[in-house]
CSV table of C-alpha atoms in Angstrom, one decimal:
chain,number,residue,atom,x,y,z
A,13,MET,CA,32.8,28.4,117.0
A,14,THR,CA,34.9,26.2,119.3
A,15,ILE,CA,38.8,26.3,118.8
A,16,GLN,CA,41.6,23.3,119.7
A,17,SER,CA,42.8,23.4,122.3
A,18,GLY,CA,46.8,22.0,121.2
A,19,SER,CA,46.8,25.6,118.9
A,20,SER,CA,48.3,28.9,120.8
A,21,SER,CA,45.9,32.1,120.8
A,22,PRO,CA,47.2,35.7,121.6
A,23,PHE,CA,43.8,35.5,122.9
A,24,GLN,CA,44.5,32.9,126.3
A,25,GLY,CA,45.1,33.8,129.3
A,26,GLY,CA,45.3,38.0,128.5
A,27,SER,CA,42.5,40.6,129.1
A,28,ASN,CA,41.0,42.3,126.7
A,29,ASP,CA,43.9,45.8,128.0
A,30,GLN,CA,46.4,44.1,125.5
A,31,THR,CA,44.3,44.6,122.2
A,32,SER,CA,44.1,48.4,123.0
A,33,SER,CA,47.5,48.5,123.1
A,34,THR,CA,47.6,46.6,119.3
A,35,PRO,CA,48.9,49.9,117.2
A,36,GLN,CA,45.1,49.9,114.5
A,37,GLU,CA,47.0,49.7,111.3
A,38,PHE,CA,46.8,46.3,112.1
A,39,SER,CA,43.4,44.5,111.1
A,40,PHE,CA,42.5,41.5,112.3
A,41,ARG,CA,39.9,38.8,111.1
A,42,THR,CA,37.5,37.1,113.1
A,43,MET,CA,35.9,33.6,112.3
A,44,GLN,CA,32.5,36.1,111.9
A,45,ASP,CA,33.8,37.9,109.4
A,46,ASP,CA,34.3,35.0,107.8
A,47,LEU,CA,30.9,33.3,108.1
A,48,LEU,CA,29.4,36.7,107.6
A,49,ALA,CA,31.7,36.1,104.3
A,50,LEU,CA,30.5,32.7,103.4
A,51,GLN,CA,26.7,33.7,104.7
A,52,LYS,CA,27.0,36.7,101.8
A,53,LYS,CA,28.6,34.9,98.7
A,54,ASP,CA,25.5,31.6,99.7
A,55,THR,CA,23.2,34.6,99.1
A,56,ALA,CA,24.4,36.0,96.8
A,57,SER,CA,24.6,33.0,94.3
A,58,THR,CA,21.3,31.8,95.8
A,59,ASP,CA,19.4,35.1,93.9
A,60,LYS,CA,21.4,34.5,90.9
A,61,PRO,CA,18.8,33.9,87.8
A,62,SER,CA,21.0,31.7,85.9
A,63,GLU,CA,22.1,29.4,88.1
A,64,SER,CA,18.1,28.1,89.1
A,65,PRO,CA,17.7,26.4,85.9
A,66,ILE,CA,21.4,24.9,85.8
A,67,LYS,CA,20.5,23.5,88.7
A,68,THR,CA,17.1,21.9,88.2
A,69,GLN,CA,18.1,20.6,84.7
A,70,GLN,CA,21.7,18.8,86.7
A,71,PRO,CA,20.0,17.8,90.4
A,72,SER,CA,23.1,15.5,90.6
A,73,SER,CA,26.0,18.3,90.9
A,74,SER,CA,24.6,20.7,93.0
A,75,ALA,CA,23.3,18.1,95.4
A,76,GLN,CA,27.5,18.1,95.6
A,77,ILE,CA,28.2,21.3,96.0
A,78,LYS,CA,26.1,22.4,98.9
A,79,PRO,CA,26.6,20.3,101.1
A,80,ALA,CA,26.7,22.9,105.0
A,81,PRO,CA,29.8,21.1,106.8
A,82,THR,CA,31.9,21.0,104.0
A,83,VAL,CA,31.7,24.3,103.6
A,84,SER,CA,31.9,25.2,107.7
A,85,THR,CA,34.7,22.9,107.8
A,86,PRO,CA,37.4,23.9,105.6
A,87,GLN,CA,36.8,27.7,106.4
A,88,THR,CA,37.9,26.7,110.4
A,89,LYS,CA,40.8,25.4,108.9
A,90,ASP,CA,41.7,28.1,106.3
A,91,PHE,CA,41.0,30.3,108.8
A,92,ALA,CA,43.9,28.0,111.6
A,93,ALA,CA,46.1,28.5,107.8
A,94,LYS,CA,47.0,31.5,108.0
A,95,PRO,CA,49.2,32.7,109.6
A,96,ASN,CA,49.3,34.9,112.7
A,97,PRO,CA,51.2,38.2,113.6
A,98,PHE,CA,50.9,38.0,117.3
A,99,LEU,CA,51.9,34.2,117.8
A,100,ASP,CA,55.0,32.5,117.3
A,101,GLN,CA,55.8,30.6,114.0
A,102,ALA,CA,57.6,28.2,115.6
A,103,THR,CA,55.7,27.2,118.6
A,104,THR,CA,53.2,27.9,116.1
A,105,PRO,CA,51.9,23.3,116.4
A,106,SER,CA,51.1,21.9,112.8
A,107,THR,CA,47.5,21.4,112.0
A,108,PRO,CA,46.1,17.6,112.2
A,109,ASN,CA,44.7,17.9,108.5
A,110,LYS,CA,46.7,19.2,106.1
A,111,GLU,CA,43.2,19.2,103.9
A,112,VAL,CA,42.3,21.8,102.3
A,113,PRO,CA,39.3,23.7,101.6
A,114,LEU,CA,39.5,25.7,98.8
A,115,PRO,CA,40.1,23.1,96.4
A,116,GLU,CA,36.0,22.3,97.5
A,117,LYS,CA,35.2,26.3,96.0
A,118,ASN,CA,37.4,25.1,92.7
A,119,ILE,CA,35.2,21.9,92.4
A,120,THR,CA,32.0,23.7,92.9
A,121,GLN,CA,33.5,26.0,89.7
A,122,GLU,CA,34.5,23.2,88.2
A,123,THR,CA,31.5,21.5,88.4
A,124,LYS,CA,29.9,24.7,87.3
A,125,ILE,CA,32.2,25.3,84.3
A,126,ILE,CA,30.3,21.7,83.5
A,127,GLU,CA,27.6,22.0,83.9
A,128,VAL,CA,27.2,24.7,80.6
A,129,PRO,CA,28.7,22.1,77.7
A,130,THR,CA,25.1,20.4,79.0
A,131,ALA,CA,23.7,23.7,78.5
A,132,GLU,CA,25.3,23.2,74.3
A,133,THR,CA,24.1,19.9,74.4
A,134,ASN,CA,20.4,21.1,75.3
A,135,TYR,CA,20.5,23.4,72.1
A,136,SER,CA,20.6,21.4,69.5
A,137,HIS,CA,17.7,19.1,70.8
A,138,PRO,CA,16.0,21.5,68.4
A,139,ASN,CA,18.1,20.5,65.4
A,140,ASN,CA,17.4,17.1,65.8
A,141,SER,CA,13.8,17.8,65.5
A,142,ALA,CA,14.0,19.6,62.7
A,143,ARG,CA,15.9,17.6,61.2
A,144,LYS,CA,13.7,14.3,61.9
A,145,ILE,CA,10.1,16.4,60.4
A,146,ILE,CA,12.1,17.9,56.8
A,147,ILE,CA,12.6,13.5,56.8
A,148,PHE,CA,8.8,13.3,57.8
A,149,VAL,CA,8.4,15.3,54.4
A,150,ILE,CA,10.1,14.5,52.6
A,151,ILE,CA,9.2,10.1,52.9
A,152,ILE,CA,5.3,12.1,52.8
A,153,LEU,CA,5.9,14.0,49.5
A,154,ALA,CA,7.2,10.6,47.9
A,155,ILE,CA,5.3,8.7,49.1
A,156,GLY,CA,2.1,11.8,47.9
A,157,ILE,CA,3.9,11.1,44.3
A,158,VAL,CA,4.3,8.0,44.3
A,159,SER,CA,0.4,8.1,44.5
A,160,LEU,CA,-0.4,10.5,41.5
A,161,GLY,CA,2.3,8.6,39.6
A,162,GLY,CA,-0.5,4.8,40.0
A,163,TYR,CA,-2.5,7.2,39.9
A,164,TYR,CA,-2.1,8.1,36.4
A,165,PHE,CA,-0.9,5.7,34.9
A,166,TRP,CA,-4.6,4.0,35.5
A,167,LEU,CA,-7.0,6.4,34.2
A,168,THR,CA,-5.0,5.9,31.1
A,169,GLN,CA,-4.1,2.8,30.7
A,170,SER,CA,-8.0,1.7,31.9
A,171,PRO,CA,-9.6,2.8,28.3
A,172,GLU,CA,-7.1,1.1,26.5
A,173,GLN,CA,-7.5,-2.3,27.9
A,174,THR,CA,-10.9,-1.5,28.0
A,175,GLN,CA,-11.0,-1.0,24.3
A,176,GLU,CA,-8.9,-4.1,23.8
A,177,VAL,CA,-11.2,-6.2,25.5
A,178,ALA,CA,-14.3,-4.5,23.8
A,179,LEU,CA,-13.6,-5.2,20.1
A,180,PRO,CA,-13.6,-9.2,19.4
A,181,VAL,CA,-16.7,-9.7,20.9
A,182,VAL,CA,-18.0,-6.7,18.2
A,183,GLU,CA,-15.7,-8.0,15.1
A,184,THR,CA,-15.4,-12.2,16.4
A,185,PRO,CA,-18.9,-12.5,15.1
A,186,ALA,CA,-18.7,-11.0,11.8
A,187,SER,CA,-15.5,-12.6,11.5
A,188,VAL,CA,-16.2,-15.9,12.0
A,189,GLU,CA,-20.0,-16.5,11.0
A,190,GLU,CA,-18.2,-14.9,7.1
A,191,PRO,CA,-15.7,-18.0,6.2
A,192,VAL,CA,-18.0,-21.0,7.2
A,193,VAL,CA,-20.2,-21.4,4.1
A,194,ILE,CA,-17.5,-19.9,1.9
A,195,THR,CA,-14.0,-20.7,2.9
A,196,PRO,CA,-13.8,-23.6,2.3
A,197,PRO,CA,-14.7,-24.2,-1.1
A,198,VAL,CA,-12.7,-22.4,-1.9
A,199,GLU,CA,-9.8,-23.0,-0.6
A,200,LYS,CA,-10.4,-26.6,-1.5
A,201,TYR,CA,-10.9,-26.2,-5.0
A,202,SER,CA,-9.0,-23.6,-7.2
A,203,ALA,CA,-11.2,-22.2,-10.1
A,204,THR,CA,-8.0,-21.2,-12.4
A,205,LYS,CA,-5.6,-23.9,-11.3
A,206,PRO,CA,-6.7,-27.7,-12.4
A,207,ASN,CA,-7.0,-30.0,-9.7
A,208,TYR,CA,-7.2,-33.9,-8.8
A,209,LEU,CA,-9.9,-36.0,-8.2
A,210,ALA,CA,-8.5,-39.1,-6.8
A,211,ILE,CA,-10.7,-42.4,-8.1
A,212,ASP,CA,-9.4,-46.2,-7.3
A,213,LEU,CA,-10.5,-48.1,-10.7
A,214,ALA,CA,-9.5,-51.3,-9.5
A,215,THR,CA,-11.6,-51.1,-6.3
A,216,LEU,CA,-14.4,-48.8,-7.2
A,217,SER,CA,-17.6,-49.5,-9.2
A,218,THR,CA,-19.6,-47.1,-11.8
A,219,THR,CA,-21.4,-45.9,-8.7
A,220,GLU,CA,-18.9,-45.6,-6.7
A,221,ILE,CA,-16.9,-43.4,-9.5
A,222,GLN,CA,-19.9,-41.3,-10.4
A,223,ALA,CA,-20.7,-41.0,-6.5
A,224,SER,CA,-17.1,-39.4,-6.3
A,225,ILE,CA,-18.0,-37.4,-8.9
A,226,SER,CA,-20.8,-36.2,-7.8
A,227,ALA,CA,-19.4,-35.6,-4.3
A,228,ALA,CA,-16.7,-32.6,-5.0
A,229,ALA,CA,-19.9,-31.8,-7.7
A,230,ASN,CA,-22.0,-30.7,-4.4
A,231,ASP,CA,-18.6,-28.7,-3.1
A,232,ILE,CA,-19.2,-26.3,-6.2
A,233,LYS,CA,-22.7,-26.3,-6.4
A,234,ASP,CA,-22.4,-24.4,-3.3
A,235,LEU,CA,-19.9,-21.6,-5.4
A,236,PRO,CA,-20.8,-18.9,-7.5
A,237,ALA,CA,-21.3,-19.7,-10.7
A,238,GLN,CA,-18.4,-18.6,-12.7
A,239,ALA,CA,-16.0,-20.5,-14.9
A,240,PRO,CA,-16.3,-24.5,-14.9
A,241,TYR,CA,-13.5,-26.4,-12.4
A,242,GLU,CA,-10.8,-28.3,-13.6
A,243,PHE,CA,-10.4,-32.1,-12.3
A,244,ILE,CA,-7.1,-34.1,-13.6
A,245,VAL,CA,-8.3,-37.9,-12.7
A,246,VAL,CA,-5.6,-40.0,-11.0
A,247,ASP,CA,-5.0,-43.2,-9.3
A,248,ALA,CA,-4.4,-44.0,-6.3
A,249,ASN,CA,-0.8,-43.4,-6.3
A,250,ASN,CA,-2.0,-39.9,-8.2
A,251,ASN,CA,-0.5,-41.2,-11.6
A,252,PRO,CA,-3.4,-39.5,-14.5
A,253,ILE,CA,-5.7,-42.3,-15.9
A,254,ALA,CA,-5.7,-42.4,-19.5
A,255,PHE,CA,-9.1,-41.6,-21.3
A,256,PRO,CA,-9.4,-45.5,-22.2
A,257,ILE,CA,-9.0,-46.5,-19.2
A,258,PHE,CA,-11.6,-43.8,-17.4
A,259,ALA,CA,-13.5,-44.7,-19.9
A,260,THR,CA,-14.0,-48.4,-20.4
A,261,ALA,CA,-14.4,-47.9,-16.0
A,262,ALA,CA,-16.9,-44.6,-16.0
A,263,LYS,CA,-18.4,-47.0,-19.0
A,264,LEU,CA,-18.6,-44.4,-21.7
A,265,ASN,CA,-19.5,-46.6,-24.0
A,266,PHE,CA,-17.5,-44.8,-27.7
A,267,THR,CA,-17.6,-47.0,-30.3
A,268,PRO,CA,-13.9,-48.9,-30.4
A,269,THR,CA,-13.2,-46.7,-33.9
A,270,LEU,CA,-13.4,-43.5,-31.8
A,271,LEU,CA,-12.0,-44.5,-29.2
A,272,SER,CA,-9.4,-45.2,-30.7
A,273,THR,CA,-8.7,-41.2,-32.3
A,274,LEU,CA,-9.1,-40.3,-29.0
A,275,GLY,CA,-5.3,-40.3,-26.2
A,276,GLU,CA,-5.0,-41.0,-23.3
A,277,THR,CA,-4.3,-36.9,-21.6
A,278,PHE,CA,-8.2,-35.8,-20.7
A,279,SER,CA,-10.3,-33.4,-17.7
A,280,LEU,CA,-13.5,-33.0,-16.0
A,281,PHE,CA,-14.8,-29.6,-15.9
A,282,ILE,CA,-16.9,-29.2,-13.2
A,283,TYR,CA,-19.9,-26.5,-13.9
A,284,ASN,CA,-22.5,-24.7,-11.2
A,285,ASP,CA,-25.2,-23.7,-14.2
A,286,ASN,CA,-27.2,-21.4,-12.4
A,287,GLY,CA,-27.9,-24.0,-9.8
A,288,ASN,CA,-27.3,-27.3,-11.9
A,289,ILE,CA,-24.7,-28.8,-11.7
A,290,ARG,CA,-23.2,-29.8,-15.4
A,291,LEU,CA,-19.7,-31.6,-17.0
A,292,ALA,CA,-17.8,-30.9,-19.1
A,293,LEU,CA,-14.8,-33.5,-21.4
A,294,SER,CA,-12.1,-32.4,-22.9
A,295,MET,CA,-10.3,-35.3,-24.8
A,296,GLU,CA,-6.9,-35.2,-27.3
A,297,THR,CA,-8.1,-36.6,-30.4
A,298,ASN,CA,-4.9,-38.2,-32.7
A,299,ASN,CA,-6.8,-38.5,-36.2
A,300,VAL,CA,-9.3,-35.8,-36.5
A,301,ALA,CA,-10.9,-36.2,-39.5
A,302,VAL,CA,-11.8,-40.3,-38.9
A,303,LEU,CA,-13.4,-38.3,-35.8
A,304,ALA,CA,-15.8,-36.2,-37.8
A,305,LYS,CA,-16.7,-39.1,-39.3
A,306,GLU,CA,-17.9,-40.9,-36.9
A,307,LEU,CA,-18.9,-39.1,-34.5
A,308,PRO,CA,-22.4,-39.2,-36.0
A,309,GLN,CA,-22.5,-42.9,-35.4
A,310,GLN,CA,-22.4,-42.7,-32.2
A,311,GLU,CA,-25.0,-39.8,-32.2
A,312,LYS,CA,-27.7,-42.1,-31.9
A,313,THR,CA,-26.7,-43.7,-28.7
A,314,PHE,CA,-25.0,-40.7,-26.7
A,315,THR,CA,-27.6,-40.2,-25.0
A,316,ALA,CA,-27.4,-43.7,-23.2
A,317,ASP,CA,-23.7,-44.3,-24.0
A,318,ALA,CA,-22.8,-41.3,-22.1
A,319,SER,CA,-25.4,-41.7,-19.4
A,320,LEU,CA,-22.2,-41.2,-16.7
A,321,LEU,CA,-21.5,-36.9,-17.7
A,322,PHE,CA,-25.7,-36.4,-16.4
A,323,LEU,CA,-24.6,-38.3,-12.3
A,324,GLY,CA,-28.6,-39.6,-11.5
A,325,GLU,CA,-30.3,-37.3,-13.9
A,326,ALA,CA,-32.4,-38.7,-16.6
A,327,PRO,CA,-32.9,-37.3,-18.9
A,328,GLU,CA,-36.5,-36.9,-20.6
A,329,ILE,CA,-35.3,-37.0,-24.3
A,330,MET,CA,-33.2,-40.3,-24.8
A,331,THR,CA,-33.3,-40.2,-28.9
A,332,GLY,CA,-33.7,-37.6,-31.2
A,333,THR,CA,-32.0,-36.1,-34.3
A,334,PHE,CA,-28.3,-33.7,-33.1
A,335,ASN,CA,-28.8,-30.0,-34.2
A,336,THR,CA,-25.9,-27.7,-35.9
A,337,GLY,CA,-25.3,-24.8,-33.8
A,338,SER,CA,-22.0,-22.3,-33.8
A,339,TYR,CA,-20.7,-20.6,-30.3
A,340,ASN,CA,-17.7,-18.0,-31.4
A,341,ASN,CA,-17.2,-19.2,-34.7
A,342,PHE,CA,-17.3,-23.2,-33.4
A,343,SER,CA,-19.5,-25.2,-34.7
A,344,ILE,CA,-21.9,-26.8,-32.1
A,345,ARG,CA,-24.4,-29.9,-32.3
A,346,TYR,CA,-26.6,-30.4,-29.7
A,347,LEU,CA,-29.3,-32.8,-29.0
A,348,ASN,CA,-31.8,-30.8,-26.0
A,349,LEU,CA,-32.1,-33.7,-23.3
A,350,ASN,CA,-35.2,-31.6,-21.3
A,351,ALA,CA,-38.5,-29.8,-22.5
A,352,GLN,CA,-36.3,-26.6,-20.0
A,353,GLU,CA,-33.1,-26.4,-22.8
A,354,ASN,CA,-31.1,-26.8,-19.4
A,355,LEU,CA,-30.1,-30.5,-19.5
A,356,SER,CA,-28.5,-31.2,-23.4
A,357,ILE,CA,-25.0,-33.0,-25.0
A,358,ASP,CA,-22.9,-30.0,-27.1
A,359,TYR,CA,-20.5,-31.3,-28.8
A,360,THR,CA,-17.7,-30.7,-31.1
A,361,VAL,CA,-14.9,-31.4,-32.1
A,362,THR,CA,-11.2,-29.0,-33.0
A,363,ASP,CA,-8.1,-29.2,-34.3
A,364,SER,CA,-6.7,-30.8,-31.3
A,365,GLN,CA,-9.8,-31.8,-29.2
A,366,LEU,CA,-13.1,-33.5,-28.5
A,367,VAL,CA,-15.0,-31.0,-26.2
A,368,ILE,CA,-17.9,-32.7,-25.1
A,369,GLY,CA,-20.9,-31.2,-22.5
A,370,THR,CA,-24.5,-31.6,-20.2
A,371,SER,CA,-25.9,-28.2,-21.5
A,372,LYS,CA,-25.3,-25.3,-23.9
A,373,ASN,CA,-23.8,-22.6,-21.1
A,374,THR,CA,-21.3,-25.8,-20.2
A,375,LEU,CA,-19.4,-25.9,-23.6
A,376,ARG,CA,-20.0,-22.0,-24.5
A,377,ALA,CA,-17.8,-21.9,-20.3
A,378,THR,CA,-15.7,-24.8,-21.5
A,379,LEU,CA,-14.9,-23.0,-24.8
A,380,ASN,CA,-14.1,-20.0,-23.2
A,381,LYS,CA,-12.1,-21.7,-20.9
A,382,LEU,CA,-9.7,-23.9,-23.1
A,383,ARG,CA,-9.3,-21.3,-25.5
A,384,LEU,CA,-9.0,-23.0,-28.7
A,385,SER,CA,-7.5,-23.0,-31.2
A,386,THR,CA,-9.0,-21.2,-34.4
A,387,THR,CA,-10.3,-23.5,-37.1
A,388,SER,CA,-13.0,-26.3,-35.5
A,389,THR,CA,-14.3,-29.0,-38.2
A,390,THR,CA,-18.1,-28.6,-38.7
A,391,ILE,CA,-20.2,-32.6,-37.9
A,392,GLY,CA,-22.5,-33.8,-40.1
A,393,ARG,CA,-24.8,-31.5,-42.6
A,394,THR,CA,-26.5,-28.4,-42.3
A,395,ASP,CA,-29.9,-27.5,-41.8
A,396,ASP,CA,-30.1,-26.9,-45.8
A,397,GLY,CA,-28.3,-29.8,-46.2
A,398,THR,CA,-25.4,-28.8,-47.7
A,399,PRO,CA,-22.6,-31.1,-47.0
A,400,ALA,CA,-20.2,-29.9,-43.9
A,401,ASP,CA,-17.3,-31.8,-44.4
A,402,LYS,CA,-13.9,-29.8,-44.5
A,403,SER,CA,-12.8,-27.2,-42.4
A,404,SER,CA,-14.3,-23.8,-41.5
A,405,ILE,CA,-13.2,-20.2,-41.2
A,406,THR,CA,-13.4,-18.8,-37.3
A,407,ILE,CA,-12.4,-16.5,-35.2
A,408,THR,CA,-11.1,-17.6,-31.5
A,409,PRO,CA,-13.3,-16.1,-28.1
A,410,GLY,CA,-12.9,-12.6,-28.0
A,411,ASP,CA,-11.7,-11.1,-23.8
A,412,GLY,CA,-14.4,-11.3,-22.9
A,413,PRO,CA,-16.6,-13.0,-20.4
A,414,SER,CA,-19.2,-15.5,-22.0
A,415,LEU,CA,-21.7,-13.4,-20.8
A,416,ALA,CA,-20.8,-10.1,-23.1
A,417,GLN,CA,-21.4,-12.6,-25.7
A,418,ALA,CA,-24.3,-14.7,-25.1
A,419,ASP,CA,-26.0,-10.9,-24.2
A,420,PHE,CA,-25.3,-9.8,-27.2
A,421,GLU,CA,-26.9,-13.5,-29.6
A,422,ASP,CA,-30.0,-12.2,-27.2
A,423,LYS,CA,-29.9,-8.9,-28.4
A,424,PHE,CA,-29.5,-10.5,-32.0
A,425,ARG,CA,-32.4,-13.1,-31.0
A,426,VAL,CA,-34.4,-9.8,-30.9
A,427,CYS,CA,-32.9,-7.3,-33.5
A,428,ALA,CA,-32.1,-4.9,-31.5
A,429,PRO,CA,-30.3,-2.0,-33.4
A,430,GLY,CA,-26.7,-0.6,-31.7
A,431,SER,CA,-26.0,-4.0,-30.3
A,432,LYS,CA,-21.8,-4.2,-31.2
A,433,TYR,CA,-20.0,-7.2,-30.6
A,434,THR,CA,-16.1,-7.9,-31.5
A,435,ASN,CA,-14.7,-10.8,-31.8
A,436,LYS,CA,-10.4,-11.5,-32.8
A,437,ASN,CA,-8.2,-14.0,-32.7
A,438,ASP,CA,-5.6,-15.3,-30.0
A,439,ASP,CA,-3.3,-12.1,-31.0
A,440,SER,CA,-5.3,-9.5,-32.0
A,441,SER,CA,-4.3,-9.6,-35.7
A,442,VAL,CA,-7.6,-10.4,-36.6
A,443,VAL,CA,-11.1,-8.5,-35.0
A,444,TYR,CA,-14.9,-7.9,-36.3
A,445,GLU,CA,-16.5,-5.7,-35.6
A,446,GLU,CA,-20.4,-6.8,-35.4
A,447,THR,CA,-23.6,-3.8,-35.3
A,448,ILE,CA,-26.8,-4.6,-35.7
A,449,ILE,CA,-28.5,-2.4,-38.1
A,450,GLY,CA,-32.1,-3.3,-37.4
A,451,ILE,CA,-35.4,-5.8,-39.9
A,452,GLN,CA,-34.7,-5.9,-43.4
A,453,GLU,CA,-36.8,-7.7,-46.0
A,454,ASN,CA,-38.0,-10.3,-42.5
A,455,TYR,CA,-34.1,-11.0,-41.9
A,456,CYS,CA,-32.4,-8.6,-39.1
A,457,ALA,CA,-29.0,-7.1,-40.6
A,458,ILE,CA,-25.9,-7.0,-39.3
A,459,LYS,CA,-23.1,-4.9,-40.7
A,460,TRP,CA,-19.0,-6.1,-40.6
A,461,ILE,CA,-15.8,-4.1,-39.6
A,462,GLY,CA,-12.6,-5.2,-40.8
A,463,ILE,CA,-10.7,-3.5,-38.3
A,464,LYS,CA,-7.4,-4.3,-38.7
A,465,MET,CA,-7.7,-4.8,-41.9
A,466,GLU,CA,-7.0,-2.1,-44.7
A,467,ASN,CA,-9.2,0.9,-45.2
A,468,SER,CA,-11.6,-1.5,-42.4
A,469,PRO,CA,-13.6,-2.4,-45.1
A,470,GLU,CA,-17.6,-3.3,-44.4
A,471,MET,CA,-20.3,-5.7,-45.3
A,472,THR,CA,-23.6,-6.3,-44.8
A,473,CYS,CA,-25.7,-9.7,-44.0
A,474,LEU,CA,-29.4,-10.8,-43.2
A,475,TYR,CA,-29.6,-13.3,-40.4
A,476,ASP,CA,-32.1,-15.4,-39.7
A,477,HIS,CA,-32.8,-14.2,-36.3
A,478,THR,CA,-36.0,-16.9,-35.4
A,479,ASN,CA,-33.7,-20.0,-36.5
A,480,LYS,CA,-32.1,-21.2,-33.6
A,481,ASN,CA,-29.0,-22.8,-36.3
A,482,GLU,CA,-28.0,-19.2,-37.0
A,483,SER,CA,-25.8,-16.9,-35.1
A,484,PRO,CA,-24.5,-13.8,-35.6
A,485,LEU,CA,-21.2,-14.8,-33.8
A,486,GLY,CA,-20.1,-16.8,-36.2
A,487,ILE,CA,-18.1,-15.4,-40.1
A,488,PRO,CA,-21.4,-15.8,-42.1
A,489,ALA,CA,-18.7,-17.8,-44.5
A,490,ALA,CA,-19.2,-20.7,-41.4
A,491,ALA,CA,-20.3,-24.4,-43.1
A,492,PHE,CA,-23.8,-23.2,-40.5
A,493,VAL,CA,-24.3,-20.3,-43.1
A,494,SER,CA,-24.3,-22.1,-46.7
A,495,GLU,CA,-22.3,-20.7,-49.4
A,496,GLU,CA,-25.8,-20.1,-51.5
A,497,LYS,CA,-27.3,-17.3,-48.2
A,498,PHE,CA,-23.5,-16.0,-48.3
A,499,ASP,CA,-23.4,-15.1,-52.3
A,500,THR,CA,-26.9,-13.4,-51.9
A,501,LEU,CA,-27.5,-12.3,-48.4
A,502,CYS,CA,-23.9,-10.5,-47.5
A,503,SER,CA,-22.5,-7.6,-49.5
A,504,GLY,CA,-19.5,-5.5,-49.7
A,505,PRO,CA,-15.7,-5.4,-49.4
A,506,LEU,CA,-15.1,-7.4,-47.2
A,507,LYS,CA,-17.4,-10.0,-48.6
A,508,ALA,CA,-15.0,-10.0,-51.7
A,509,ILE,CA,-12.0,-11.2,-48.8
A,510,MET,CA,-13.9,-13.9,-47.4
A,511,VAL,CA,-14.6,-15.2,-50.6
A,512,LYS,CA,-11.3,-15.4,-51.8
A,513,ALA,CA,-9.4,-16.5,-48.2
A,514,LEU,CA,-12.1,-19.7,-48.7
A,515,SER,CA,-10.9,-20.7,-52.5
A,516,GLY,CA,-7.2,-20.0,-50.8
A,517,GLU,CA,-6.2,-17.2,-52.6
A,518,ALA,CA,-5.8,-14.6,-49.9
A,519,SER,CA,-5.8,-15.6,-46.2
A,520,PHE,CA,-6.0,-13.4,-43.6
């Protein structure tokens, strides 16, 4: 290595002998020693295993540390800057380069110190990776939970939705088919309350009035047989029509005297008599005595005069003699108009009404619906010629249906022993129990018991069960059974009570 010419040295212009004269306690540092020391340091730094990964991780830092010119130059400057004991301090020239190379080593060391945090930041990467893995696992679990929840909801809800769709398919046909036939007539007309039949008498003819009634009758024909349907006839303004006006428009040709005994209030009944539509009329009366005398005169032409009530059905018999019967102690006058006996004129007079029906069952059903008073008036004469011009003791229908009464009458026609029937008035203050005993002297014997009377008096009466005019449903003292028959064919304590009641000496 060359030394600058301007610097003074103990080795210039001298011989080697001067060196030997130097005392032995002094040590000399040569450039060769410095170079060897630097080479050892470089060798040691390259042999360290810990520094090699740092240089590989940060090549930019090692490139600044390694240059050879930078290392050799400061060593020369450092050697020249140290004081030499053999030189005169006053004559030593100042070095032109005042920069010291040692700070470069310090920079290298600082660079190494700065490399340590860089390695530490590299150690933080596994923590970031673990955090990302945890977040990813949480997201996967959340998606899985939501998917499982949705699958469970689908499993639990889908069967119910299937049932809801299936049920209407099964039930709808049954629920729709049934009301189509039955419901409309039931909703259109009430069997328990009066219905209104609008007829505009100012514009309708007799034929059109009959057609209006027939239209309502056809609706009721589709219904099962039950109580008659009551109708109040009204005009176009829904005002009730008076019976005399209706009778004139419908050509019910009653005699003027008979018509004068009838009031304005009336009801029209439509009844399904075993598939045959029949009509009935109930009209208020203001004079029972005059009505009772006038009706026998009306019987001669009753069939033709009341033709509207047959709804276009032509009777087989137009004229004949009316017979007398009874139902629930009502005196009935009737004339059968065909061989089947399901078309007829039956009528009865109560203490307040005239009731006319076009069959036996129709009149009976109408009387049951009206539940009339406890007395009825016998019209005309009985079968044995006894006059019938006075009121008879009667009992109103019981609470039982008309079919039970008809069944008992059927048992009476064959005189079936053990058959029972109970008659009572409206307030049940008078109650009789009838029991068929059997055939006695070609008659059907029936035992009567006064249920609510003192000591329950009894009597036995003999009936001609082959005579259609005799009925077991009425009290034997009624007009359809003559007083002679009552005296000879009835016996017992109850008979004496009935005789006193007829004479007015006692009452039930």
